Tab-separated table of C-alpha atoms in Angstrom:
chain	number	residue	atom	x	y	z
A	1	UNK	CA	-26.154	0.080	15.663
A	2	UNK	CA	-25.835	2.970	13.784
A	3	UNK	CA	-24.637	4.531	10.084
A	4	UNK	CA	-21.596	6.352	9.140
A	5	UNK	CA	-22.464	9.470	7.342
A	6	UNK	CA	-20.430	10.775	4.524
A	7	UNK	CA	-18.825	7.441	2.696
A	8	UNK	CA	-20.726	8.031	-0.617
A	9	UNK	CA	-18.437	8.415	-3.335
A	10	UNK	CA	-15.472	6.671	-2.013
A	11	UNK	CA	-14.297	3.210	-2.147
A	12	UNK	CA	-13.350	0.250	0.174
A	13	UNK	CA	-12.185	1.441	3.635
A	14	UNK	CA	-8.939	-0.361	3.904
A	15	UNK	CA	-7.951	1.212	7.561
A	16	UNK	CA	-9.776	2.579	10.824
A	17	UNK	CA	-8.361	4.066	13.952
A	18	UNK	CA	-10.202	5.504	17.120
A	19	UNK	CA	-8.316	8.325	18.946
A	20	UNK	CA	-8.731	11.431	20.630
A	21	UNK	CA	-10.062	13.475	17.586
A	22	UNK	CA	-12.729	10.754	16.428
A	23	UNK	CA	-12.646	7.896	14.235
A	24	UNK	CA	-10.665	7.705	11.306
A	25	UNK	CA	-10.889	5.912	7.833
A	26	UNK	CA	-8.591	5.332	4.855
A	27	UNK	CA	-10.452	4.168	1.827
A	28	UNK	CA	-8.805	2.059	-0.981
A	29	UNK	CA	-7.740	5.227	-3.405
A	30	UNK	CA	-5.998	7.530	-0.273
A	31	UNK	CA	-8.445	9.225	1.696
A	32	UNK	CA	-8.460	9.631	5.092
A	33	UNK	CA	-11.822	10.543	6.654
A	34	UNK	CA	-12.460	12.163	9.800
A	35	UNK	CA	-15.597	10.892	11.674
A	36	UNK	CA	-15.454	13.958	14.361
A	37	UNK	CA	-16.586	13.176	18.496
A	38	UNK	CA	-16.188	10.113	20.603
A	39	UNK	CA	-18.993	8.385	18.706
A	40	UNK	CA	-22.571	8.721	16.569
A	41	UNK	CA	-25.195	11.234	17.370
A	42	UNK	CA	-28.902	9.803	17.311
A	43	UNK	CA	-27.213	6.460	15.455
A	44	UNK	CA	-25.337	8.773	12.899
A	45	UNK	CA	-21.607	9.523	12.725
A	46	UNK	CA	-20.804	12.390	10.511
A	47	UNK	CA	-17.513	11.615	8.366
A	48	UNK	CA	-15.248	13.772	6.069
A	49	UNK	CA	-12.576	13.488	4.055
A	50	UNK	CA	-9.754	15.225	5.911
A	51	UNK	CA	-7.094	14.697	4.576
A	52	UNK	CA	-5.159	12.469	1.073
A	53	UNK	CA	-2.398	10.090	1.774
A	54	UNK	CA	0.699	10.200	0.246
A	55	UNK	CA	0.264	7.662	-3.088
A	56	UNK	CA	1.931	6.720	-6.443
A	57	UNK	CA	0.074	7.342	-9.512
A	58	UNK	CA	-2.418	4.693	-10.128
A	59	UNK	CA	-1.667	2.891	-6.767
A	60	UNK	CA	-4.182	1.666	-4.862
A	61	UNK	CA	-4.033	0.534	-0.680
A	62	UNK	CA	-4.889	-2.869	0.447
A	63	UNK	CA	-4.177	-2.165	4.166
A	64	UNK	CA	-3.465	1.244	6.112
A	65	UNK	CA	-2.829	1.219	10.044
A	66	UNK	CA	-3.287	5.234	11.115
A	67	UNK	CA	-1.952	6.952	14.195
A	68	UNK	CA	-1.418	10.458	15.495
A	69	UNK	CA	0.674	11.845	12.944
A	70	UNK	CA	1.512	8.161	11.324
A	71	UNK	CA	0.496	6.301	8.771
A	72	UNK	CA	1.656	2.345	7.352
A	73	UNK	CA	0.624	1.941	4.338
A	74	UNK	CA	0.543	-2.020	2.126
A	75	UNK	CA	-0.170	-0.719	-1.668
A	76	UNK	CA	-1.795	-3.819	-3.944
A	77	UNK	CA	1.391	-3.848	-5.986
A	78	UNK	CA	3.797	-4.150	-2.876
A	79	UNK	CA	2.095	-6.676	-0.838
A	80	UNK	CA	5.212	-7.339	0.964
A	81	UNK	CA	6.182	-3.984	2.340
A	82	UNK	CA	4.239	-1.479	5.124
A	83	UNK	CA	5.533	1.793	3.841
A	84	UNK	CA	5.664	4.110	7.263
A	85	UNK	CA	5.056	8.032	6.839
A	86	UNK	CA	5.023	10.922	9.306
A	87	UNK	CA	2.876	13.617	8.533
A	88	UNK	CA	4.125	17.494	8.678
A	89	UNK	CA	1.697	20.802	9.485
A	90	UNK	CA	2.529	22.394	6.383
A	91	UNK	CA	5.039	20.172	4.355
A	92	UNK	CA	2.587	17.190	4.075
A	93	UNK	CA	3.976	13.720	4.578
A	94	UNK	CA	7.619	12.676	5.063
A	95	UNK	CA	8.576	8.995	4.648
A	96	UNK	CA	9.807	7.284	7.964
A	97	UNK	CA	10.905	3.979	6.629
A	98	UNK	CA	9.494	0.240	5.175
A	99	UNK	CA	8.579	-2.515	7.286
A	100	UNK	CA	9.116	-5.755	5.528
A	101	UNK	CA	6.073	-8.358	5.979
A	102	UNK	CA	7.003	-11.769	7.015
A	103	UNK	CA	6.379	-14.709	4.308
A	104	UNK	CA	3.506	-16.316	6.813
A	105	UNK	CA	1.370	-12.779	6.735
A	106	UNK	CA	2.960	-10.910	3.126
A	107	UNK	CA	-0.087	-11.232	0.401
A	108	UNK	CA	-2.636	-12.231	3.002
A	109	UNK	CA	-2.804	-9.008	4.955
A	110	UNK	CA	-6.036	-8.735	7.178
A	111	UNK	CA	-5.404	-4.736	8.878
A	112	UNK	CA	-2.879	-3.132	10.143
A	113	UNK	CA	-2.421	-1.040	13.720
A	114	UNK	CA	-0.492	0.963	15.713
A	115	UNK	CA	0.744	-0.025	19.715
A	116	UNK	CA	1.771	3.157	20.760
A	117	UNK	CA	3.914	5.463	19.107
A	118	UNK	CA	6.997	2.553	17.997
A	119	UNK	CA	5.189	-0.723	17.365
A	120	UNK	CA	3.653	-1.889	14.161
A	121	UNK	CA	1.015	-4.846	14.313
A	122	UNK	CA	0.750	-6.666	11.200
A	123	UNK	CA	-2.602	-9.319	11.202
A	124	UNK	CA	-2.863	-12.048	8.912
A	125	UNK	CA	-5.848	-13.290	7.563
A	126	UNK	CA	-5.292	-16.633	9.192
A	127	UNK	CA	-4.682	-15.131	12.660
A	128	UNK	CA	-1.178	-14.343	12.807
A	129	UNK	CA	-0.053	-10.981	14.150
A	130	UNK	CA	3.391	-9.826	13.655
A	131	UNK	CA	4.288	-7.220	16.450
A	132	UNK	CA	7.135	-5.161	14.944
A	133	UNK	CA	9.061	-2.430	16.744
A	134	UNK	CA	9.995	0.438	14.319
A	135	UNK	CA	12.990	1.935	17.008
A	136	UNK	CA	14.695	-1.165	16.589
A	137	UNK	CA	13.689	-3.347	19.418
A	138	UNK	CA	12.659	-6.839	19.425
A	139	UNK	CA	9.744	-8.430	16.714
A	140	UNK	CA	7.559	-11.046	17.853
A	141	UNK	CA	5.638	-13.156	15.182
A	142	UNK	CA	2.052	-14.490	17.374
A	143	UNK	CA	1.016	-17.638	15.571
A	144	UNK	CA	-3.048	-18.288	15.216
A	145	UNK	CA	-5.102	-18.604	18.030
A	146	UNK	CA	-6.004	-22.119	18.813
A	147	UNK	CA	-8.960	-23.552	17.367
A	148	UNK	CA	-9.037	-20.774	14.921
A	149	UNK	CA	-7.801	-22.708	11.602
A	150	UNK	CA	-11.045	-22.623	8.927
A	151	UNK	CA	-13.514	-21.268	11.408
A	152	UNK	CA	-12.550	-18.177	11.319
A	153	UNK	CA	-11.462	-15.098	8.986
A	154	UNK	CA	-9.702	-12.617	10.820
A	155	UNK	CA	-9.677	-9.026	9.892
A	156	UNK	CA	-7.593	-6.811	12.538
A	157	UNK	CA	-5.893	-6.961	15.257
A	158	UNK	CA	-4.912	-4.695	18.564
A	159	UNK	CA	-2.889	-4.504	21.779
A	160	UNK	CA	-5.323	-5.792	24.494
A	161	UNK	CA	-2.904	-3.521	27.030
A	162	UNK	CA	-0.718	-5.915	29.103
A	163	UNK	CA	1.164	-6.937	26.019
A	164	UNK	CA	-1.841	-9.644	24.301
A	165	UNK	CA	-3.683	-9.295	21.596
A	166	UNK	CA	-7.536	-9.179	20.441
A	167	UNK	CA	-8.131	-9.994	17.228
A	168	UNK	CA	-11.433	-8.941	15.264
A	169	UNK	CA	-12.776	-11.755	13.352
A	170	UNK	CA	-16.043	-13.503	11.512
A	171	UNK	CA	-17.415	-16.532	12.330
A	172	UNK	CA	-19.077	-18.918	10.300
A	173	UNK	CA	-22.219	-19.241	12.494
A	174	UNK	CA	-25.292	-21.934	11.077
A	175	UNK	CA	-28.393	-21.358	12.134
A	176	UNK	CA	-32.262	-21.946	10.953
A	177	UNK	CA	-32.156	-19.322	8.463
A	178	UNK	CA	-28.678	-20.703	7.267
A	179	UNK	CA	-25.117	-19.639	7.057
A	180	UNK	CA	-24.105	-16.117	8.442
A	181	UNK	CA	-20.303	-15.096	9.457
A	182	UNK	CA	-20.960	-13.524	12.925
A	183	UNK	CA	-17.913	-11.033	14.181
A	184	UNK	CA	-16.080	-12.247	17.202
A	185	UNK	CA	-13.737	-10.811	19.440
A	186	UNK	CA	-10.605	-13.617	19.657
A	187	UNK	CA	-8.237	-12.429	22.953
A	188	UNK	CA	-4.830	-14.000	23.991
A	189	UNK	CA	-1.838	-13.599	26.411
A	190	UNK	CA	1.457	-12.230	24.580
């Protein structure tokens, strides 16, 4: 286990990404935060805002999948669209496009992600994934994993590498003490 240093004062984090720089964040209001290093340091991980996303006045995020250089972004008030942006040196970011969310996934987005630098992967609270290419090649929509209807909530999802998926997810677990949710690690072929 360990803590995440440098969270206090902002909100929900809506979006995570590990790459080569560190672990990233984006909290509910637009900030991305830069958790430096391949990982904690005596079970702390020193974060810091790095960075603001691009946002309308009075918006607010309810999913953001980050990248090198790439952001998708679901506001609250567009629940149906992943807006895509690049981001510039100096100019700041420069809208790529809109992904539109399929009806079984739109309003009941669990995280977004990106597969490399042209696929989108949109998870659904009830274990759907939709894998979208943004260059205009094929979209797959992967239904639920079996067995998953009810006993799980599913928060993210990721490539596992030879074109499957893992999906991060809580488990309602009973035990003496009572009810927990327990996370879970849900894989399957593409």
């Amino acid at each position: 286990p360990f803590a995440l240093d440098g969270l206090a004062g902002h909100d929900a984090i809506v979006g995570a990404a590990w790459l080569e720089e560190g672990l990233l964040l984006a909290s509910h209001a637009g900030a991305i935060l830069r958790c430096a290093g391949h990982g904690p340091a005596e079970g702390v991980w020193a974060c810091a805002e790095a960075q603001r996303l691009p946002m309308p006045k009075d918006a607010a995020l309810s999913a953001a999948g980050l990248s090198q250089g790439r952001v998708a972004l679901v506001f609250e008030h567009m629940p149906h669209t992943a807006v895509l942006y690049k981001s510039g040196d100096e100019a700041g970011w420069s809208p790529l496009g809109e992904v539109h969310v399929p009806p079984p996934i739109a309003g009941a987005i669990a995280g977004l992600s990106f597969d490399g630098p042209e696929t989108l992967l949109i998870a659904g609270r009830g274990g759907e994934v939709h894998r979208r290419h943004l260059a205009g090649g094929p979209s797959l929509l992967h239904g639920a994993p079996a067995g998953a209807a009810g006993a799980h909530e599913f928060r993210a999802a990721c490539s596992a590498g030879d074109g499957g998926l893992m999906r991060l997810a809580l488990k309602r677990s009973a035990g003496p003490a009572g009810t927990a949710w327990m996370p879970q690690l849900v894989a399957s072929e593409a």
